[in-house]
Amino acid sequence: QVRLVESGGGLVQAGGSLRLSCTASGRTFSSLPMGWFRQAPGKEREFVAAISWSGDTTAYTDSVKGRFTISRDNAENTVFLQMNSLIPDDTAIYYCAARYGSLLTRDRFRYDSWGQGTPVTVSS
C-alpha cells in the first residue's frame, strides 16, 4: 500500500500559477504510474494528467494541455503538477493517485491509492 499526501493548493487569481506536489510513502514509488484528478463541487472526479513510472510518457485532458505539466522525481518519491494560466474552471479539489500496475491510464477506477486532496480556487 502506498500513502499519498498532496500539498500546494490555494487561492490564485485567473492567469496565475500553482505547483502541486504529491509525496508517496510505503511502497516502491518509482515503479508506479501516477495520476492527478480533480473534483469540482457537484461534479464527478475527472482525469487531469498522468505520468508513467519512468516519466517518459505523459497524458493530459484536453482542457489543460499547454497549461499544466506533470512531472516526477523518483529519488524524492514525489509527483508534481505545474499549473499555469489558471482559469476559474480549474477550481476544484485536486487529488493524486497511484496505480499498482505498469500501464498509464486515464481511468480513475484503475487507480488504487488516493491522497486526501488539496483545494485549488481560481478567482476571476
Backbone as numpy.savetxt, mean C-alpha at the origin, in Angstrom:
# Nx Ny Nz CAx CAy CAz Cx Cy Cz
3.12 -16.46 10.14 2.28 -15.28 10.14 3.17 -14.03 10.14
2.78 -13.02 9.38 3.52 -11.78 9.35 2.66 -10.67 9.94
3.27 -9.84 10.74 2.57 -8.70 11.33 2.98 -7.44 10.58
1.99 -6.62 10.22 2.24 -5.44 9.41 1.77 -4.20 10.15
2.59 -3.17 10.11 2.25 -1.90 10.77 2.48 -0.77 9.78
1.40 -0.05 9.46 1.50 1.08 8.54 1.74 2.38 9.31
2.33 3.34 8.61 2.51 4.67 9.16 2.62 5.66 8.01
2.54 6.94 8.34 2.76 7.98 7.34 1.52 8.68 6.84
0.35 8.23 7.25 -0.87 8.89 6.81 -1.03 10.25 7.48
-2.01 11.01 6.99 -2.26 12.32 7.57 -3.16 13.15 6.70
-3.20 14.44 7.02 -4.01 15.41 6.29 -3.09 16.22 5.37
-3.49 16.33 4.11 -2.67 17.06 3.14 -3.60 17.79 2.18
-3.14 18.91 1.66 -3.93 19.63 0.66 -3.81 18.98 -0.70
-4.80 19.17 -1.51 -4.75 18.65 -2.89 -3.48 19.16 -3.57
-2.85 18.25 -4.29 -1.59 18.57 -4.94 -0.37 18.21 -4.12
-0.58 17.91 -2.87 0.52 17.57 -1.98 0.94 16.11 -2.09
1.87 15.73 -1.21 2.46 14.39 -1.22 2.49 13.79 0.17
2.42 12.48 0.21 2.64 11.71 1.43 3.40 10.45 1.07
4.14 9.94 2.05 4.84 8.67 1.86 4.40 7.73 2.97
3.73 6.66 2.57 3.30 5.65 3.52 4.37 4.57 3.65
4.51 4.05 4.86 5.43 2.95 5.13 4.66 1.81 5.76
5.14 0.61 5.52 4.56 -0.59 6.12 5.72 -1.49 6.52
5.86 -1.71 7.81 6.96 -2.52 8.31 6.43 -3.88 8.75
7.14 -4.93 8.35 6.71 -6.29 8.60 7.60 -6.97 9.62
7.00 -7.92 10.34 7.77 -8.75 11.26 7.12 -10.12 11.35
7.89 -11.12 11.72 7.33 -12.43 12.02 7.46 -13.48 10.94
7.79 -13.11 9.73 7.91 -14.08 8.65 8.88 -13.49 7.63
9.40 -14.32 6.76 10.40 -13.85 5.79 9.76 -12.87 4.82
9.91 -11.60 5.12 9.28 -10.54 4.32 9.77 -10.57 2.89
11.06 -10.83 2.70 11.66 -10.69 1.38 11.11 -11.67 0.36
10.38 -12.69 0.80 9.83 -13.67 -0.15 8.37 -13.39 -0.50
7.79 -12.34 0.07 6.36 -12.11 -0.05 6.01 -10.97 -1.01
5.12 -11.22 -1.97 4.53 -10.10 -2.69 3.73 -9.25 -1.71
3.73 -7.93 -1.94 3.06 -7.02 -1.03 2.12 -6.10 -1.82
1.06 -5.68 -1.16 0.10 -4.80 -1.81 -0.34 -3.67 -0.91
-0.79 -2.60 -1.54 -1.47 -1.50 -0.85 -2.90 -1.44 -1.35
-3.81 -1.29 -0.42 -5.23 -1.16 -0.71 -5.76 0.05 0.03
-6.94 0.50 -0.35 -7.55 1.61 0.37 -9.05 1.42 0.45
-9.63 2.02 1.47 -11.08 1.93 1.67 -11.61 3.28 2.09
-12.43 3.86 1.23 -13.08 5.12 1.52 -14.40 4.86 2.26
-14.91 5.83 2.99 -16.16 5.63 3.73 -17.29 5.18 2.80
-17.97 4.11 3.19 -19.10 3.61 2.41 -18.73 2.85 1.17
-17.44 2.60 0.96 -17.01 1.88 -0.24 -16.25 0.62 0.13
-16.13 -0.28 -0.85 -15.37 -1.50 -0.63 -13.87 -1.18 -0.67
-13.11 -2.07 -0.05 -11.67 -1.94 -0.10 -11.20 -2.21 -1.54
-10.33 -1.33 -2.05 -9.90 -1.47 -3.43 -8.39 -1.53 -3.54
-7.96 -2.18 -4.61 -6.54 -2.31 -4.91 -5.95 -0.96 -5.30
-4.74 -0.69 -4.81 -4.01 0.52 -5.20 -2.73 0.15 -5.96
-1.89 -0.67 -5.34 -0.61 -1.01 -5.95 -0.10 -2.31 -5.35
0.77 -2.98 -6.08 1.38 -4.21 -5.59 2.80 -4.30 -6.13
3.62 -5.08 -5.42 5.01 -5.24 -5.80 5.44 -6.67 -5.54
6.23 -7.21 -6.46 6.72 -8.57 -6.31 7.74 -8.65 -5.18
8.08 -9.90 -4.81 9.00 -10.07 -3.69 10.35 -9.42 -3.97
10.76 -9.43 -5.22 12.07 -8.87 -5.57 12.02 -7.37 -5.82
10.82 -6.84 -6.02 10.69 -5.43 -6.38 10.78 -5.17 -7.86
10.99 -6.21 -8.66 11.17 -6.03 -10.10 9.87 -5.76 -10.84
8.77 -6.21 -10.26 7.48 -6.08 -10.92 6.52 -5.31 -10.03
5.84 -4.34 -10.62 4.84 -3.57 -9.89 3.55 -3.49 -10.70
2.48 -3.17 -10.01 1.18 -2.99 -10.66 0.43 -1.88 -9.93
-0.38 -1.14 -10.70 -1.12 -0.02 -10.13 -2.54 0.00 -10.68
-3.46 0.48 -9.88 -4.77 0.76 -10.42 -4.67 2.01 -11.29
-5.53 2.11 -12.30 -5.39 3.17 -13.30 -5.42 4.56 -12.68
-6.23 4.75 -11.66 -6.43 6.10 -11.12 -5.19 6.67 -10.41
-4.21 5.82 -10.10 -3.02 6.33 -9.40 -1.76 6.24 -10.27
-1.86 5.67 -11.44 -0.68 5.55 -12.32 -0.11 6.93 -12.62
1.21 7.03 -12.49 1.88 8.30 -12.73 1.92 9.21 -11.52
1.16 8.87 -10.48 1.15 9.68 -9.26 1.70 8.93 -8.05
1.44 7.64 -7.98 1.88 6.82 -6.85 3.01 5.89 -7.29
3.92 5.60 -6.37 5.00 4.66 -6.62 5.15 3.72 -5.43
5.09 2.43 -5.71 5.32 1.43 -4.67 6.77 0.96 -4.76
7.38 0.75 -3.61 8.75 0.26 -3.57 8.93 -0.53 -2.28
10.06 -1.21 -2.18 10.31 -1.99 -0.97 11.79 -2.01 -0.65
12.09 -2.19 0.62 13.45 -2.36 1.10 13.45 -3.65 1.91
13.89 -4.72 1.30 13.84 -6.03 1.97 14.80 -6.11 3.16
15.85 -5.34 3.12 16.79 -5.33 4.26 16.14 -4.70 5.50
15.17 -3.80 5.27 14.49 -3.13 6.37 13.07 -3.67 6.59
12.70 -4.72 5.85 11.36 -5.33 5.98 10.25 -4.30 5.82
10.42 -3.42 4.86 9.48 -2.31 4.71 9.07 -2.14 3.25
7.79 -1.84 3.06 7.26 -1.48 1.76 6.72 -0.05 1.86
6.89 0.71 0.78 6.53 2.11 0.78 5.48 2.39 -0.30
4.73 3.46 -0.09 3.85 3.98 -1.12 4.05 5.49 -1.16
4.75 5.96 -2.18 4.95 7.38 -2.38 3.76 7.91 -3.16
3.06 8.88 -2.59 1.85 9.41 -3.21 2.04 10.88 -3.51
2.04 11.22 -4.78 2.21 12.60 -5.24 0.94 13.09 -5.92
0.85 14.39 -6.08 -0.30 15.00 -6.77 -1.61 14.46 -6.22
-1.73 14.45 -4.93 -2.92 13.89 -4.28 -4.16 14.70 -4.60
-5.27 13.99 -4.72 -6.57 14.60 -5.00 -7.55 14.16 -3.91
-8.66 14.89 -3.74 -9.62 14.50 -2.69 -10.13 13.07 -2.81
-10.23 12.55 -4.04 -10.70 11.16 -4.22 -9.72 10.13 -3.67
-8.51 10.55 -3.32 -7.55 9.63 -2.70 -7.80 9.47 -1.20
-8.72 10.23 -0.65 -9.03 10.14 0.77 -9.57 8.76 1.12
-8.92 8.09 2.08 -9.30 6.73 2.45 -8.40 6.26 3.59
-8.75 5.11 4.15 -7.83 4.37 5.01 -6.98 3.51 4.08
-5.67 3.58 4.24 -4.75 2.82 3.40 -4.20 1.64 4.20
-4.27 0.46 3.59 -3.83 -0.78 4.22 -2.72 -1.41 3.39
-1.73 -1.97 4.07 -0.80 -2.83 3.35 -1.16 -4.28 3.66
-0.77 -5.15 2.74 -1.13 -6.55 2.86 0.00 -7.41 2.31
0.12 -8.61 2.87 1.13 -9.57 2.44 0.45 -10.81 1.89
1.04 -11.32 0.84 0.50 -12.54 0.21 1.47 -13.69 0.45
0.97 -14.79 0.98 1.81 -15.97 1.24 1.89 -16.83 -0.02
2.40 -16.25 -1.05 2.53 -16.96 -2.32 3.56 -16.23 -3.14
3.84 -16.73 -4.33 4.91 -16.15 -5.12 4.44 -15.14 -6.14
3.14 -15.17 -6.47 2.66 -14.34 -7.57 2.04 -13.04 -7.07
2.33 -11.98 -7.78 1.75 -10.68 -7.51 0.29 -10.70 -7.97
-0.60 -10.08 -7.20 -2.01 -10.09 -7.57 -2.69 -8.80 -7.12
-3.76 -8.44 -7.81 -4.59 -7.28 -7.45 -5.80 -7.69 -6.61
-5.99 -8.98 -6.43 -7.17 -9.52 -5.77 -6.98 -9.49 -4.26
-7.80 -8.69 -3.57 -7.60 -8.53 -2.12 -7.87 -9.82 -1.36
-8.66 -10.72 -1.94 -8.99 -11.97 -1.26 -7.83 -12.97 -1.31
-6.82 -12.66 -2.07 -5.64 -13.53 -2.14 -4.52 -13.07 -1.21
-4.76 -12.02 -0.44 -3.77 -11.57 0.53 -4.10 -12.16 1.90
-3.07 -12.47 2.65 -3.23 -13.27 3.85 -3.07 -12.50 5.15
-2.27 -11.47 5.16 -2.08 -10.67 6.36 -2.29 -9.21 6.03
-2.90 -8.49 6.97 -3.23 -7.08 6.76 -2.77 -6.26 7.96
-2.40 -5.02 7.66 -2.12 -4.07 8.72 -3.41 -3.44 9.23
-3.26 -2.55 10.18 -4.43 -1.92 10.81 -4.91 -0.71 10.02
-4.12 -0.25 9.09 -4.50 0.88 8.25 -3.99 2.20 8.77
-3.78 3.13 7.84 -3.39 4.50 8.19 -4.27 5.45 7.38
-4.84 6.46 8.01 -5.78 7.32 7.30 -5.08 8.40 6.50
-5.60 8.64 5.31 -5.14 9.72 4.45 -6.34 10.59 4.10
-6.21 11.87 4.37 -7.26 12.83 4.05 -6.68 13.92 3.17
-7.29 14.12 2.01 -6.83 15.13 1.07 -7.91 16.20 0.98
-7.55 17.41 1.37 -8.52 18.51 1.35 -8.41 19.27 0.03
-9.54 19.80 -0.40 -9.57 20.53 -1.68 -9.28 22.01 -1.48
